[in-house]
Short mmCIF file of the C-alpha atoms (twelve columns), coordinates in Angstrom:
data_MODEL
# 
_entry.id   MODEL 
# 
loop_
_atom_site.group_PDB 
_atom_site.id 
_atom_site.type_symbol 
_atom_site.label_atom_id 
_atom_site.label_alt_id 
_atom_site.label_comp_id 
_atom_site.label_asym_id 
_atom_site.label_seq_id 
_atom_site.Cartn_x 
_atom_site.Cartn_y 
_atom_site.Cartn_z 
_atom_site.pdbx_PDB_model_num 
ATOM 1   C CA . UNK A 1   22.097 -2.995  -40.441 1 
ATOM 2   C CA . UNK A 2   23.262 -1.565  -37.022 1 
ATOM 3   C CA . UNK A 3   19.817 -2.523  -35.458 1 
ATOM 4   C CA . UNK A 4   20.182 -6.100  -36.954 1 
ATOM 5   C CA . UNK A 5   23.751 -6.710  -35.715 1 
ATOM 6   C CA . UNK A 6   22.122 -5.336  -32.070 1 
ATOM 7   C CA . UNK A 7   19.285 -7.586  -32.078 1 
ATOM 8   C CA . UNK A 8   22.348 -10.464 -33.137 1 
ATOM 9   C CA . UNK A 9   24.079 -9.899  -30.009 1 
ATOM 10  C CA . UNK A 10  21.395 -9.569  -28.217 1 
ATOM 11  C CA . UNK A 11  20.234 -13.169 -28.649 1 
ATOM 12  C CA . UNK A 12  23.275 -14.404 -28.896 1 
ATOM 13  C CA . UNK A 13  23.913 -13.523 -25.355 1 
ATOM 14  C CA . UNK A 14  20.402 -14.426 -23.923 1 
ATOM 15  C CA . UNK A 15  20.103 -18.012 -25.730 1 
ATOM 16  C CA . UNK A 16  21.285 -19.546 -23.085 1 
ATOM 17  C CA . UNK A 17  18.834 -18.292 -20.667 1 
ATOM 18  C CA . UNK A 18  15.743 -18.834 -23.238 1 
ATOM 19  C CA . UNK A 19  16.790 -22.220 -23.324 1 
ATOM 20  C CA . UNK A 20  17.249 -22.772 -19.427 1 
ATOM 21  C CA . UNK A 21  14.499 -25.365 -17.962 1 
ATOM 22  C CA . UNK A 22  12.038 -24.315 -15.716 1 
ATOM 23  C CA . UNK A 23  12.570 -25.099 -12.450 1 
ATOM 24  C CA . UNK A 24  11.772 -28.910 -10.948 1 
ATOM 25  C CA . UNK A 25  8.230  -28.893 -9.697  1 
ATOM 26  C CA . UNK A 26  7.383  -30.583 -6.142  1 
ATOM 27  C CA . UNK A 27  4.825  -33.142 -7.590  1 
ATOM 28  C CA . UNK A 28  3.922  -36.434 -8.208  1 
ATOM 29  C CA . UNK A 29  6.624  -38.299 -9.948  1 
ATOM 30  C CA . UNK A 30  3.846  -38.866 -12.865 1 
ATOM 31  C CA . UNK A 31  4.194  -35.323 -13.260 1 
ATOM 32  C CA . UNK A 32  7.771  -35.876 -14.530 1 
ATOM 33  C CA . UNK A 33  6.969  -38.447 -16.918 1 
ATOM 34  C CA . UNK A 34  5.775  -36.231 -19.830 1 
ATOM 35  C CA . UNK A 35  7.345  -36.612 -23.574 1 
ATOM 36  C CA . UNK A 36  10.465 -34.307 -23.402 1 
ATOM 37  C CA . UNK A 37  9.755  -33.257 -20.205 1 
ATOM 38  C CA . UNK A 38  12.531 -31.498 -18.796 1 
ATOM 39  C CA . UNK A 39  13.212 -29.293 -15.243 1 
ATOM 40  C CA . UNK A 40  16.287 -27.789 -13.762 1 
ATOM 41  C CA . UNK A 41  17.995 -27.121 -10.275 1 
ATOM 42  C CA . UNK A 42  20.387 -24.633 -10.124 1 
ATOM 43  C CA . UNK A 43  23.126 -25.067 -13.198 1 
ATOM 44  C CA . UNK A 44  21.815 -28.703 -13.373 1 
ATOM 45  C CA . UNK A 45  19.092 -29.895 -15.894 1 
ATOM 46  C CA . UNK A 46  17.057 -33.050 -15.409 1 
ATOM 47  C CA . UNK A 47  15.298 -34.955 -18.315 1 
ATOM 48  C CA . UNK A 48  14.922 -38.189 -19.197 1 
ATOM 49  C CA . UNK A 49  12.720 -39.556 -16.574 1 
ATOM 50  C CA . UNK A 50  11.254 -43.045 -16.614 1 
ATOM 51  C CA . UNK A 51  9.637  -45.134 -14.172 1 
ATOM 52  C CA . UNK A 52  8.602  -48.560 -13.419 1 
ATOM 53  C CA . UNK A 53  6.840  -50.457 -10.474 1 
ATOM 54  C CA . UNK A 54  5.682  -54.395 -9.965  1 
ATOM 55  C CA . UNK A 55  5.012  -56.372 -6.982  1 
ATOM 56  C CA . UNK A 56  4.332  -60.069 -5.896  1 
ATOM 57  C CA . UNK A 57  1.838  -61.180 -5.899  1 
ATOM 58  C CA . UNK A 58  0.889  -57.866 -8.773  1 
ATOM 59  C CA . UNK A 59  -1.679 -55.037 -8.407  1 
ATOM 60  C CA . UNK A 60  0.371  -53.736 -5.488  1 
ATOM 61  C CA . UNK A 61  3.335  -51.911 -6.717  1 
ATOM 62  C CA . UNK A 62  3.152  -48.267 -6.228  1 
ATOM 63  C CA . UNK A 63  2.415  -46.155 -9.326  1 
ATOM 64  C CA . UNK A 64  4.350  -42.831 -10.154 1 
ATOM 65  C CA . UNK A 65  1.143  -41.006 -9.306  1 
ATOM 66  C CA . UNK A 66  1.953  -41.911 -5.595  1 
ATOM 67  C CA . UNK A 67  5.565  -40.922 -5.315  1 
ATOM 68  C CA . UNK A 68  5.879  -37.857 -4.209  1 
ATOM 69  C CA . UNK A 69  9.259  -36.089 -5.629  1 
ATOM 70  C CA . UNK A 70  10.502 -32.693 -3.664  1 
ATOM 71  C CA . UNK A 71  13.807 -30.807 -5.491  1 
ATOM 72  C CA . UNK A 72  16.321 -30.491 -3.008  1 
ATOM 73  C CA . UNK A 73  17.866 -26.950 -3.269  1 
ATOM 74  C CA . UNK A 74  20.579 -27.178 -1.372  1 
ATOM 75  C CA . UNK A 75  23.719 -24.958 -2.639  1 
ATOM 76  C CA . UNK A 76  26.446 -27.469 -3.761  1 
ATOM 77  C CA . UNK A 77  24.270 -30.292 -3.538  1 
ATOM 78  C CA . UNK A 78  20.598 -30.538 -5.454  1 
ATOM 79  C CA . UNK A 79  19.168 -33.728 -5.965  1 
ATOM 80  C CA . UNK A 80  15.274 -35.434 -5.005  1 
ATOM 81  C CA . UNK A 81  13.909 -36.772 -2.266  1 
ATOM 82  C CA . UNK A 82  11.162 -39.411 -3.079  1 
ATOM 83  C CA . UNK A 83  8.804  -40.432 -0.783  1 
ATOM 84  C CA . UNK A 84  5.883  -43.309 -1.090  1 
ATOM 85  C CA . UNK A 85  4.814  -46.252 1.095   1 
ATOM 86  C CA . UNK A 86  6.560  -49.249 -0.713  1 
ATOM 87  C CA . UNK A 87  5.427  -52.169 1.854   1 
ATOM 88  C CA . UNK A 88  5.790  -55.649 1.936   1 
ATOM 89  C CA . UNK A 89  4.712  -58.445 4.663   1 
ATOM 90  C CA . UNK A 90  3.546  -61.542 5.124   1 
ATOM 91  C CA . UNK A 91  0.999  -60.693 7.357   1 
ATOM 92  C CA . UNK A 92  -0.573 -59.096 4.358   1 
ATOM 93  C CA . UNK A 93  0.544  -61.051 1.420   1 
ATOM 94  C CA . UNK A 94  2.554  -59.394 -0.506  1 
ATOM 95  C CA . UNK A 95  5.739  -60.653 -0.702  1 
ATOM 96  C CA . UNK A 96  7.711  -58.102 -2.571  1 
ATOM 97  C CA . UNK A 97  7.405  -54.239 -3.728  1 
ATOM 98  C CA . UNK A 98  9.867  -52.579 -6.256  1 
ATOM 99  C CA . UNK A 99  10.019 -49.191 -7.839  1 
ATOM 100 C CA . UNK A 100 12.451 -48.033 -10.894 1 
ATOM 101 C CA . UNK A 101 13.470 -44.561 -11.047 1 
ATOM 102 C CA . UNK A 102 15.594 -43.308 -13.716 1 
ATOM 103 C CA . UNK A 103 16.742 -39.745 -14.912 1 
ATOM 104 C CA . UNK A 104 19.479 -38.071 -16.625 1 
ATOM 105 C CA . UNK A 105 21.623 -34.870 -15.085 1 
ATOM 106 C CA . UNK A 106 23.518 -32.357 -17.769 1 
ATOM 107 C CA . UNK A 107 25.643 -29.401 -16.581 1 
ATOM 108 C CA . UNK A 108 24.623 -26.782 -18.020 1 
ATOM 109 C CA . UNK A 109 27.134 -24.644 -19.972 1 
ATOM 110 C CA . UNK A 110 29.719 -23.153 -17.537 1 
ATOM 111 C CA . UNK A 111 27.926 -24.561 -14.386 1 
ATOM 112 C CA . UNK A 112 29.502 -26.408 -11.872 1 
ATOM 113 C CA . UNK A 113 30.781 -30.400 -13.104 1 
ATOM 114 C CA . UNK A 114 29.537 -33.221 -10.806 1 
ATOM 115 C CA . UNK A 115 31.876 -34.370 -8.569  1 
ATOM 116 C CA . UNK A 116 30.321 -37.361 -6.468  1 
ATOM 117 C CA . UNK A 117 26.660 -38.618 -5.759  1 
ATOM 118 C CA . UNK A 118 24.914 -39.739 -2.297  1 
ATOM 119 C CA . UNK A 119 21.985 -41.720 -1.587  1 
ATOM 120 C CA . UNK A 120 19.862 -41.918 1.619   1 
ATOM 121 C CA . UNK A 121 16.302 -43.773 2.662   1 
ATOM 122 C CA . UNK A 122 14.802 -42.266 5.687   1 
ATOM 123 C CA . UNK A 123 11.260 -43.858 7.290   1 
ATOM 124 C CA . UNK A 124 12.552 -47.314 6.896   1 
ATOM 125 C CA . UNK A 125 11.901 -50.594 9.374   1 
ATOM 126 C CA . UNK A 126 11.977 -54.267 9.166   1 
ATOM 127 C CA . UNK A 127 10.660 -57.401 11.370  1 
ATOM 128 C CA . UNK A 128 12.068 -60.924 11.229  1 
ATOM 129 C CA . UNK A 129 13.154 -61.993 7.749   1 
ATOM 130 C CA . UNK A 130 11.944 -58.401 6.206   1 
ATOM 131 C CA . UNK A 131 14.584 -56.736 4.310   1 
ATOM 132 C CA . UNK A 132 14.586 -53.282 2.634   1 
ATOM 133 C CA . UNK A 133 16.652 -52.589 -0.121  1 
ATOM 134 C CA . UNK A 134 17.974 -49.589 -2.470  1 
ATOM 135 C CA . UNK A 135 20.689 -50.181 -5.462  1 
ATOM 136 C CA . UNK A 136 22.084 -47.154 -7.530  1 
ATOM 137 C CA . UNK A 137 23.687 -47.465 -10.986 1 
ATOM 138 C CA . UNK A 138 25.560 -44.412 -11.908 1 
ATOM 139 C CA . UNK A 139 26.910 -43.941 -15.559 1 
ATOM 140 C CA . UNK A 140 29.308 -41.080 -16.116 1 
ATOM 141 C CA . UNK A 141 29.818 -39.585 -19.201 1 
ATOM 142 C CA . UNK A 142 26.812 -41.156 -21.255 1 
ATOM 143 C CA . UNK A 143 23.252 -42.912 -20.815 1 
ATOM 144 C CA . UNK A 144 21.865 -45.869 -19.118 1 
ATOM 145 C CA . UNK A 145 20.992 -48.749 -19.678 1 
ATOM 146 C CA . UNK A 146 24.190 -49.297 -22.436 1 
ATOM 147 C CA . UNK A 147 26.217 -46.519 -20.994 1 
ATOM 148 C CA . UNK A 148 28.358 -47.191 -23.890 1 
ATOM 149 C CA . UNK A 149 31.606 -44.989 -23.464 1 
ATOM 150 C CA . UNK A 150 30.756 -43.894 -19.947 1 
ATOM 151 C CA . UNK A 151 31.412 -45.358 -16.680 1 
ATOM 152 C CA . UNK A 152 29.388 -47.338 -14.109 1 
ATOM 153 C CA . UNK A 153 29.772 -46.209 -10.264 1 
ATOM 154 C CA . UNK A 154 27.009 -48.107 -7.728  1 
ATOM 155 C CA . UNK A 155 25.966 -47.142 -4.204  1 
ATOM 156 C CA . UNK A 156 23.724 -48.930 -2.040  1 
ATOM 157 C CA . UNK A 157 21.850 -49.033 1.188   1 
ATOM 158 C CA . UNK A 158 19.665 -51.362 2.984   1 
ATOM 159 C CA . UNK A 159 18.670 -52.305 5.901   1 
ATOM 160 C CA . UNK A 160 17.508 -56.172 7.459   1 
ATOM 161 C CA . UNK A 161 18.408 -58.780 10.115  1 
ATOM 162 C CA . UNK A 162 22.048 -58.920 8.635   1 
ATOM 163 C CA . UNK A 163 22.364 -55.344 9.013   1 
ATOM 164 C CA . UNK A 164 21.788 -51.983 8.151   1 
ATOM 165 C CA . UNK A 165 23.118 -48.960 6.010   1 
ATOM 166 C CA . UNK A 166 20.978 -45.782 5.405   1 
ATOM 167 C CA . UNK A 167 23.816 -43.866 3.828   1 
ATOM 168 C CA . UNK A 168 26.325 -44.283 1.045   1 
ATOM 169 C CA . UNK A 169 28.456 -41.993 -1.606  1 
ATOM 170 C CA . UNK A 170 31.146 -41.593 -3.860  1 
ATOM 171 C CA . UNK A 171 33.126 -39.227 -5.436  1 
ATOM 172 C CA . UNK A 172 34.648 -39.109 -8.891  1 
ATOM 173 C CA . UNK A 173 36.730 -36.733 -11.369 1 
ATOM 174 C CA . UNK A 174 34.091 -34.048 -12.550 1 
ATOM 175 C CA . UNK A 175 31.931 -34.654 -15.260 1 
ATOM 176 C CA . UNK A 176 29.159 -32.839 -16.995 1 
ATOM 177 C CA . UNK A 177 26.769 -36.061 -17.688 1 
ATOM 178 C CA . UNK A 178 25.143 -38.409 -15.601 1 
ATOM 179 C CA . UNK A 179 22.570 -40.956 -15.741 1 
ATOM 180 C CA . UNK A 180 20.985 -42.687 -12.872 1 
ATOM 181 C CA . UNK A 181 18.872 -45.526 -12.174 1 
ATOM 182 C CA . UNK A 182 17.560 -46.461 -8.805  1 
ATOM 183 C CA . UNK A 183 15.970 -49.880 -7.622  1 
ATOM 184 C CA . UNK A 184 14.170 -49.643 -4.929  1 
ATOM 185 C CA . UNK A 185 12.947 -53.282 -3.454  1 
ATOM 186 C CA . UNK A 186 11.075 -54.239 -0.201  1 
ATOM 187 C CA . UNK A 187 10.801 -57.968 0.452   1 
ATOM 188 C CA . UNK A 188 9.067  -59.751 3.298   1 
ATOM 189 C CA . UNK A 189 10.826 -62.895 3.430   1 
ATOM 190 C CA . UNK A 190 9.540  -65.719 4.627   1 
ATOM 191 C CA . UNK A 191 8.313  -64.793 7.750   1 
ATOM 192 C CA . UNK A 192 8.519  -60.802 8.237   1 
ATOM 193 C CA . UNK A 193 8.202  -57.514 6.778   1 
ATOM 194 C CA . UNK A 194 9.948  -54.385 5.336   1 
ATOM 195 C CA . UNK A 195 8.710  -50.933 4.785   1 
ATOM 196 C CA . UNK A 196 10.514 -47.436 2.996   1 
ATOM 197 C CA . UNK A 197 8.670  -44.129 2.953   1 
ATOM 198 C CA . UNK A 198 11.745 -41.958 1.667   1 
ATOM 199 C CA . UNK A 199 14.916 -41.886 -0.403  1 
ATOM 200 C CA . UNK A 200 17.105 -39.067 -0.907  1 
ATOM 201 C CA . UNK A 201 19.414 -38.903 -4.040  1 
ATOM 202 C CA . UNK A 202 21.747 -35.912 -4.098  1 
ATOM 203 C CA . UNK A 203 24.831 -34.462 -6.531  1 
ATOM 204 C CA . UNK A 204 28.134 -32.974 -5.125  1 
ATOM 205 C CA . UNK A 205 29.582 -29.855 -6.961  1 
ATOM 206 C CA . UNK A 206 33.140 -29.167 -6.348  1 
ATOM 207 C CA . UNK A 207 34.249 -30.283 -2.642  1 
ATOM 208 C CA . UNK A 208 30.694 -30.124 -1.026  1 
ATOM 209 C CA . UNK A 209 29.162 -33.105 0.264   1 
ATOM 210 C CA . UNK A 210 25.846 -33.449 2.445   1 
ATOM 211 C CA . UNK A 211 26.134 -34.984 5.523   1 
ATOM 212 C CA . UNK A 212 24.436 -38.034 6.102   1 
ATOM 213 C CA . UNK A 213 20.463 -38.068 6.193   1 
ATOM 214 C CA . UNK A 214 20.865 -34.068 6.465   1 
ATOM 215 C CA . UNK A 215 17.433 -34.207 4.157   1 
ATOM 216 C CA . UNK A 216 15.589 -37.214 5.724   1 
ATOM 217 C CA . UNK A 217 12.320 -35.856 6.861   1 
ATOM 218 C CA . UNK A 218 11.481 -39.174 9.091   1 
ATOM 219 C CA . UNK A 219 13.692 -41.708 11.531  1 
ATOM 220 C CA . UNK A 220 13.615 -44.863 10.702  1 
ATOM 221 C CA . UNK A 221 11.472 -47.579 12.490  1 
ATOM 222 C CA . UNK A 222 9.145  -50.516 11.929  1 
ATOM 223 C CA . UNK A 223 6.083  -48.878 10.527  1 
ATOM 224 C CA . UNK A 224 3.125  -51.213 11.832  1 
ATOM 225 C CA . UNK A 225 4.716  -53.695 9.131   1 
ATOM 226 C CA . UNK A 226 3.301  -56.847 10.764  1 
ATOM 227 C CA . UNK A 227 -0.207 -54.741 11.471  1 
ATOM 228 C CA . UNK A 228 -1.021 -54.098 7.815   1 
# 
């Protein structure tokens, strides 16, 4: 009886730790994709994962096998950096590239509650009417795309002939569920071109926040845009 009781405890106090994730792989965003497929960074655990990609004229949208994802680490502030070549020009027809990322983010029990988001693209450029552009839908509290009993917080950055923004965040009252969607679009306009090689999604914990492009690997520049 004694043994049992042991053994009782025992479990008790290691379910928790059975139960923990393994950790996020650096891979191919394809990697991520598998049925109940679920990785963790720190306190935080990541599931959910979907992805979508089109482009205009189709055939050249990039598929998750090319996005390369890389777990940022960082104490007080994990998150993913993406990277890919999402392209569009007229020079070499294709008018328009998008990508769809979307994940969810627990807390897991007694880990640190989310306190504010930031998003970053790094490698970026654009020539005449090019434009380059990346929308974030947060939902607090519950799941995209209903987000029924949650709420919706946005960030976005872009960068084009009426301006540019490579960095944007928010902060919020701590929560222990997020879900995320990003849209990532490259147009060419009608005379021009756009081009995005990174994006950088992180969480705050607490009071930290990154600084701005702290985990963008590249400058940004025109990328041979009008040469491809």
């Amino acid at each position: 009886m004694k043994k049992l009781l042991v053994i009782a405890v025992f479990v008790t106090l290691l379910a928790p730790q059975l139960l923990k994730a393994d950790a996020c792989p650096t891979a191919t965003y394809a990697q991520y994709l598998g049925q109940g497929f679920s990785c963790g960074i720190g306190d935080k655990n990541f599931s959910l994962f979907q992805y979508s990609s089109s482009s205009t004229p189709t055939g050249f949208g990039d598929p998750a096998g090319s996005v390369s994802v890389t777990p940022i680490l960082a104490a007080g502030n994990p998150g993913f950096q993406y990277e890919a070549t999402w392209l569009a020009s007229t020079a070499s027809g294709i008018s328009s590239n998008s990508s769809d990322i979307q994940y969810q983010v627990n807390v897991n029990q007694g880990g640190q509650a989310i306190t504010g988001a930031s998003l970053s693209i790094g490698g970026f450029g654009f020539d005449g009417t090019g434009n380059v552009l990346v929308d974030e839908t947060l939902c607090l509290g519950a799941v995209l795309p209903s987000c029924t009993g949650g709420t919706i917080d946005q960030l976005s950055v872009f960068a084009g002939s009426g301006g540019s923004k490579s960095y944007d965040s928010i902060s919020f009252a701590g929560v222990t569920e997020v879900s995320v969607e990003n849209d990532i679009l490259v147009t060419s306009g009608s005379d021009g071109g756009g081009t995005l090689s990174l994006v950088t999604n992180q969480f705050n914990e607490g009071s930290s926040v990154p600084e701005p492009g702290s985990f963008v690997l590249f400058g940004s520049g025109i990328l041979a845009v009008m040469g491809v």
